[in-house]
Amino acid sequence: MKIIKDPVQLKQILVGERKLGRTVGFVPTMGALHEGHLSLVRASKCENDITVVSIFVNPTQFAPGEDLKKYPRVFKRDCGMLGKCGVDYLFYPSVRAMYPEGFSKPLRIRNAKWPRLARSLCGKFRPGHFRGVVTVVAKLLDIVFPDKLYLGSKDYQQAAVLQQMVKDLRLNVKVRLMPTVREKSGLAMSSRNRYLSIVDRKRSEKISRVLLELGRELEKNKEPVSKLKSRALSELKKHVDRVQYLEIVNARTLAPVRARCAEMGVLTACFVGKTRLIDNVIIRSR
Ligand code: AMP
């Protein structure tokens, strides 16, 4: 595995790879890797000749007061994991390399649809977050120019926003949305889980249970959506310290649903102690 810090160098290498007819799969990450990330890497390895992973803790997607400074950075460990998976190139740029002096604020794209998707759910509680995500991923795609971009369903809204960005900019990349990888307990794997104490981890395990139960009820129980939701919300509140949102949405538009539709998403963000966790389940009627 080659570790490359310079965007220009990586761009040149990948131009060379493509000239040889090789396809490129790309997995952007912020490091502190776990099986969720590795599942994306493995999918890319299966479907492409070359796999590129980036590790970059992107400052523009953190609001003041969020966990940018304490975000876990375990580069050596990450390298070992990616090397074992057979990753070809690890892109590990500095903040300066990604945001050089004179970098202007992200341009507004006229008629872009992604800002609408970015306003609700996490967007309400993390203003500017998705603008930062879109900015960094657009920059990374410009450097890597992959055939396929691998994203996890764990960050469902992020994936929806990025899929829309790819459409808005007519980028020639196929987005592959991969399933959420969970601990045996059901807890969605996340780099932030390492902030959790043993007690808080136990409490966090209830989040996926509440979502799965609500998903099952939406499929089977005929009660109104609003009633099922408020019951699930009360249950969730018993286990976590603060619920930012628990929403039942149309899985395509992310608009809240009042009546059942073919593809629904149940999404939540909540705090356990000081740790903010997100999770979701997607329900597709057969
Ligand atoms: P992050 O390092 O948190 O920015 O995540 C990088 C990529 O890994 C994103 O596309 C995430 O959605 C994906 N990812 C994170 N956790 C999981 C998980 N538990 N299962 C599947 N994909 C995940």
Coordinates of C-alpha atoms and ligand atoms in Angstrom, one line a residue:
M1 CA 0.0 0.0 0.0
K2 CA 1.4 3.4 -1.0
I3 CA 0.7 6.3 1.3
I4 CA 0.4 9.6 -0.5
K5 CA 0.0 13.0 1.1
D6 CA 0.2 15.2 -2.0
P7 CA -3.0 15.6 -4.0
V8 CA -1.1 16.5 -7.2
Q9 CA 1.0 13.3 -6.9
L10 CA -2.0 11.1 -6.3
K11 CA -3.9 12.7 -9.2
Q12 CA -0.9 11.9 -11.5
I13 CA -0.6 8.3 -10.3
L14 CA -4.3 7.7 -10.9
V15 CA -4.2 9.2 -14.3
G16 CA -1.5 6.6 -15.1
E17 CA -3.6 3.8 -13.6
R18 CA -6.6 4.8 -15.7
K19 CA -4.4 5.0 -18.9
L20 CA -3.6 1.3 -18.3
G21 CA -7.3 0.6 -18.3
R22 CA -7.7 0.1 -14.6
T23 CA -10.9 0.9 -12.8
V24 CA -10.7 2.8 -9.5
G25 CA -12.9 2.4 -6.4
F26 CA -12.7 5.1 -3.7
V27 CA -13.6 5.0 0.0
P28 CA -13.4 8.4 1.8
T29 CA -13.0 8.2 5.6
M30 CA -12.0 10.2 8.6
G31 CA -10.0 7.3 10.0
A32 CA -10.3 5.5 13.4
L33 CA -11.3 2.6 11.2
H34 CA -13.6 -0.3 12.1
E35 CA -15.4 -3.2 10.3
G36 CA -17.9 -0.7 8.8
H37 CA -15.2 1.1 6.9
L38 CA -13.5 -2.2 6.0
S39 CA -16.8 -3.5 4.5
L40 CA -16.6 -0.6 2.0
V41 CA -13.0 -1.4 1.3
R42 CA -13.7 -5.0 0.6
A43 CA -16.6 -4.1 -1.7
S44 CA -14.3 -1.8 -3.6
K45 CA -11.6 -4.5 -3.9
C46 CA -14.2 -6.9 -5.4
E47 CA -15.5 -4.4 -7.9
N48 CA -12.4 -2.5 -9.1
D49 CA -8.8 -3.0 -10.1
I50 CA -7.5 -0.3 -7.8
T51 CA -8.8 0.8 -4.4
V52 CA -8.0 4.2 -3.0
V53 CA -8.9 5.0 0.7
S54 CA -8.6 8.5 2.1
I55 CA -8.1 9.4 5.7
F56 CA -8.9 13.1 6.4
V57 CA -10.6 14.6 9.4
N58 CA -12.3 17.3 7.6
P59 CA -12.4 20.5 9.7
T60 CA -15.1 22.2 7.5
Q61 CA -17.8 19.7 8.5
F62 CA -17.4 20.3 12.3
A63 CA -19.1 23.2 13.9
P64 CA -17.4 25.2 16.7
G65 CA -17.8 23.2 19.9
E66 CA -18.0 19.8 18.2
D67 CA -15.4 17.1 18.6
L68 CA -12.9 18.1 15.8
K69 CA -10.0 18.4 18.3
K70 CA -10.7 15.1 20.1
Y71 CA -11.8 13.1 17.0
P72 CA -9.8 9.9 17.3
R73 CA -6.6 9.8 15.3
V74 CA -4.9 6.4 15.1
F75 CA -3.1 6.5 11.9
K76 CA -0.6 3.6 12.4
R77 CA -3.4 1.3 13.4
D78 CA -5.5 2.3 10.5
C79 CA -2.6 1.7 8.1
G80 CA -2.2 -1.8 9.4
M81 CA -5.9 -2.6 8.8
L82 CA -5.9 -1.1 5.3
G83 CA -2.6 -2.8 4.4
K84 CA -4.1 -6.2 5.4
C85 CA -7.2 -5.5 3.2
G86 CA -5.0 -5.0 0.2
V87 CA -5.7 -1.3 -0.4
D88 CA -3.5 0.1 -3.2
Y89 CA -3.3 3.8 -2.3
L90 CA -3.9 5.5 1.0
F91 CA -4.5 9.3 0.6
Y92 CA -3.5 11.1 3.8
P93 CA -3.5 14.8 3.1
S94 CA -2.8 17.6 5.5
V95 CA -5.5 20.3 6.1
R96 CA -3.3 22.8 4.2
A97 CA -3.1 20.4 1.2
M98 CA -6.9 20.1 1.0
Y99 CA -7.6 23.8 1.9
P100 CA -4.7 25.8 0.5
E101 CA -4.3 29.5 1.4
G102 CA -6.8 31.6 -0.4
F103 CA -9.4 28.8 -0.6
S104 CA -12.7 30.5 -0.9
K105 CA -15.9 29.4 0.9
P106 CA -17.8 26.7 -1.1
L107 CA -19.5 28.2 -4.1
R108 CA -23.3 28.0 -4.2
I109 CA -24.4 25.9 -7.1
R110 CA -27.5 27.4 -8.7
N111 CA -30.5 25.0 -8.7
A112 CA -28.6 22.4 -6.8
K113 CA -31.0 20.1 -5.0
W114 CA -28.6 18.8 -2.3
P115 CA -29.1 21.8 0.0
R116 CA -32.8 20.9 0.4
L117 CA -31.8 17.3 1.5
A118 CA -29.2 18.8 3.9
R119 CA -31.6 21.1 5.7
S120 CA -33.6 18.5 7.8
L121 CA -32.6 15.9 10.4
C122 CA -28.8 16.3 11.1
G123 CA -28.7 19.4 9.1
K124 CA -31.0 21.2 11.6
F125 CA -28.7 20.4 14.5
R126 CA -25.3 20.7 12.7
P127 CA -25.6 23.9 10.6
G128 CA -23.0 23.9 7.8
H129 CA -22.1 20.2 8.3
F130 CA -23.3 18.9 5.0
R131 CA -21.8 21.9 3.2
G132 CA -18.5 20.9 4.6
V133 CA -19.0 17.2 3.6
V134 CA -20.0 18.1 0.1
T135 CA -17.0 20.5 -0.2
V136 CA -14.5 17.9 0.9
V137 CA -16.0 15.0 -1.1
A138 CA -16.2 17.2 -4.3
K139 CA -12.5 18.0 -3.8
L140 CA -11.6 14.4 -3.2
L141 CA -13.5 13.2 -6.2
D142 CA -11.6 15.8 -8.3
I143 CA -8.3 14.3 -7.1
V144 CA -9.2 10.6 -7.3
F145 CA -11.7 10.6 -10.2
P146 CA -13.0 7.1 -9.2
D147 CA -15.3 4.9 -11.2
K148 CA -17.1 4.0 -8.0
L149 CA -17.6 5.9 -4.7
Y150 CA -18.3 3.7 -1.6
L151 CA -20.6 5.1 1.1
G152 CA -22.1 3.5 4.1
S153 CA -25.9 3.5 4.9
K154 CA -24.9 4.3 8.5
D155 CA -24.7 7.9 7.4
Y156 CA -27.9 7.7 5.4
Q157 CA -28.6 11.4 5.1
Q158 CA -24.9 12.1 4.1
A159 CA -25.2 9.5 1.4
A160 CA -28.4 11.0 0.1
V161 CA -26.9 14.5 0.0
L162 CA -23.8 13.1 -1.8
Q163 CA -25.8 11.1 -4.3
Q164 CA -27.7 14.3 -5.1
M165 CA -24.5 16.3 -5.4
V166 CA -23.2 13.7 -7.9
K167 CA -26.4 14.2 -9.9
D168 CA -26.4 18.0 -9.6
L169 CA -22.8 18.2 -10.8
R170 CA -23.3 15.4 -13.4
L171 CA -20.2 13.7 -12.1
N172 CA -19.2 10.5 -13.8
V173 CA -19.1 8.3 -10.8
K174 CA -21.3 5.5 -9.6
V175 CA -22.3 5.7 -6.0
R176 CA -22.4 2.4 -4.2
L177 CA -24.4 2.5 -0.9
M178 CA -23.4 -0.3 1.4
P179 CA -25.3 -1.7 4.4
T180 CA -24.6 -0.6 8.0
V181 CA -22.2 -2.9 9.8
R182 CA -23.3 -3.5 13.5
E183 CA -21.8 -5.0 16.6
K184 CA -23.4 -8.3 17.7
S185 CA -25.5 -6.2 20.1
G186 CA -27.0 -4.3 17.2
L187 CA -25.0 -1.1 17.9
A188 CA -24.0 0.5 14.6
M189 CA -20.2 0.6 14.4
S190 CA -18.9 4.2 14.6
S191 CA -15.5 5.8 15.3
R192 CA -17.3 7.7 18.0
N193 CA -18.3 4.5 19.9
R194 CA -14.8 4.6 21.4
Y195 CA -15.9 7.6 23.4
L196 CA -18.5 5.5 25.2
S197 CA -18.0 4.2 28.8
I198 CA -19.0 0.6 29.4
V199 CA -22.3 1.7 30.9
D200 CA -23.0 4.1 28.1
R201 CA -22.2 1.5 25.5
K202 CA -24.9 -0.7 27.0
R203 CA -27.4 2.1 26.9
S204 CA -26.4 2.9 23.3
E205 CA -27.3 -0.7 22.3
K206 CA -30.9 0.2 22.8
I207 CA -31.0 2.7 20.0
S208 CA -30.9 0.1 17.2
R209 CA -33.5 -2.0 19.1
V210 CA -35.9 0.9 19.2
L211 CA -35.4 1.6 15.5
L212 CA -35.8 -2.0 14.5
E213 CA -38.9 -2.4 16.6
L214 CA -40.4 0.8 15.1
G215 CA -39.5 -0.5 11.6
R216 CA -41.3 -3.8 12.3
E217 CA -44.3 -2.0 13.7
L218 CA -44.5 0.2 10.6
E219 CA -44.6 -2.9 8.5
K220 CA -47.1 -4.9 10.6
N221 CA -49.0 -2.7 12.9
K222 CA -51.9 -0.7 11.4
E223 CA -51.8 2.1 13.9
P224 CA -51.1 5.6 12.6
V225 CA -47.5 6.5 11.9
S226 CA -47.5 9.4 14.4
K227 CA -48.7 7.1 17.2
L228 CA -46.0 4.5 16.5
K229 CA -43.4 7.3 16.4
S230 CA -44.4 8.8 19.7
R231 CA -44.3 5.4 21.4
A232 CA -40.8 4.7 20.0
L233 CA -39.7 8.2 21.1
S234 CA -40.8 7.6 24.7
E235 CA -39.0 4.3 24.7
L236 CA -35.8 5.8 23.2
K237 CA -35.8 8.6 25.8
K238 CA -35.7 6.0 28.6
H239 CA -32.3 4.9 27.5
V240 CA -30.4 7.9 26.1
D241 CA -29.7 11.3 27.6
R242 CA -31.1 13.5 24.8
V243 CA -32.9 12.8 21.5
Q244 CA -32.2 15.3 18.8
Y245 CA -34.6 13.7 16.4
L246 CA -36.4 10.5 15.7
E247 CA -38.1 10.8 12.3
I248 CA -39.9 8.6 9.9
V249 CA -39.2 9.8 6.4
N250 CA -39.6 8.9 2.8
A251 CA -36.3 7.1 2.2
R252 CA -35.8 8.9 -1.2
T253 CA -36.8 12.5 -0.4
L254 CA -36.1 12.5 3.4
A255 CA -39.4 14.3 3.8
P256 CA -41.4 13.3 7.0
V257 CA -44.2 10.8 6.2
R258 CA -47.6 10.9 7.8
A259 CA -48.9 7.8 6.0
R260 CA -46.9 4.7 5.1
C261 CA -45.1 4.7 1.7
A262 CA -43.1 2.1 -0.2
E263 CA -39.6 3.1 1.1
M264 CA -39.4 4.6 4.5
G265 CA -36.4 5.5 6.7
V266 CA -36.4 5.6 10.5
L267 CA -33.6 7.9 11.5
T268 CA -32.3 9.2 14.8
A269 CA -29.6 11.2 16.4
C270 CA -29.2 11.2 20.1
F271 CA -26.7 11.8 22.9
V272 CA -25.5 9.2 25.2
G273 CA -23.4 11.1 27.8
K274 CA -21.5 13.6 25.6
T275 CA -21.4 11.3 22.6
R276 CA -23.7 12.0 19.7
L277 CA -24.8 8.9 17.9
I278 CA -26.8 8.4 14.7
D279 CA -28.5 5.3 13.3
N280 CA -31.3 4.4 10.9
V281 CA -33.2 1.5 9.4
I282 CA -34.7 1.5 6.0
I283 CA -38.0 -0.3 5.3
R284 CA -38.9 -1.4 1.9
S285 CA -42.4 -2.9 1.4
R286 CA -42.3 -6.1 -0.5
Ligands
AMP1 P1 -16.4 8.3 8.6 O1 -15.0 7.8 8.7 O2 -17.2 8.2 9.8 O3 -16.5 9.6 7.9 O4 -17.1 7.2 7.6 C1 -16.5 6.9 6.3 C2 -17.5 6.1 5.5 O5 -17.7 4.9 6.2 C3 -18.9 6.7 5.3 O6 -19.3 6.4 4.0 C4 -19.7 6.0 6.4 O7 -21.1 6.0 6.1 C5 -19.1 4.6 6.4 N1 -19.4 3.9 7.6 C6 -19.2 4.4 8.9 N2 -19.6 3.5 9.8 C7 -20.2 2.5 9.1 C8 -20.9 1.3 9.5 N3 -21.1 0.9 10.7 N4 -21.3 0.5 8.5 C9 -21.1 0.8 7.2 N5 -20.5 1.9 6.8 C10 -20.0 2.8 7.7

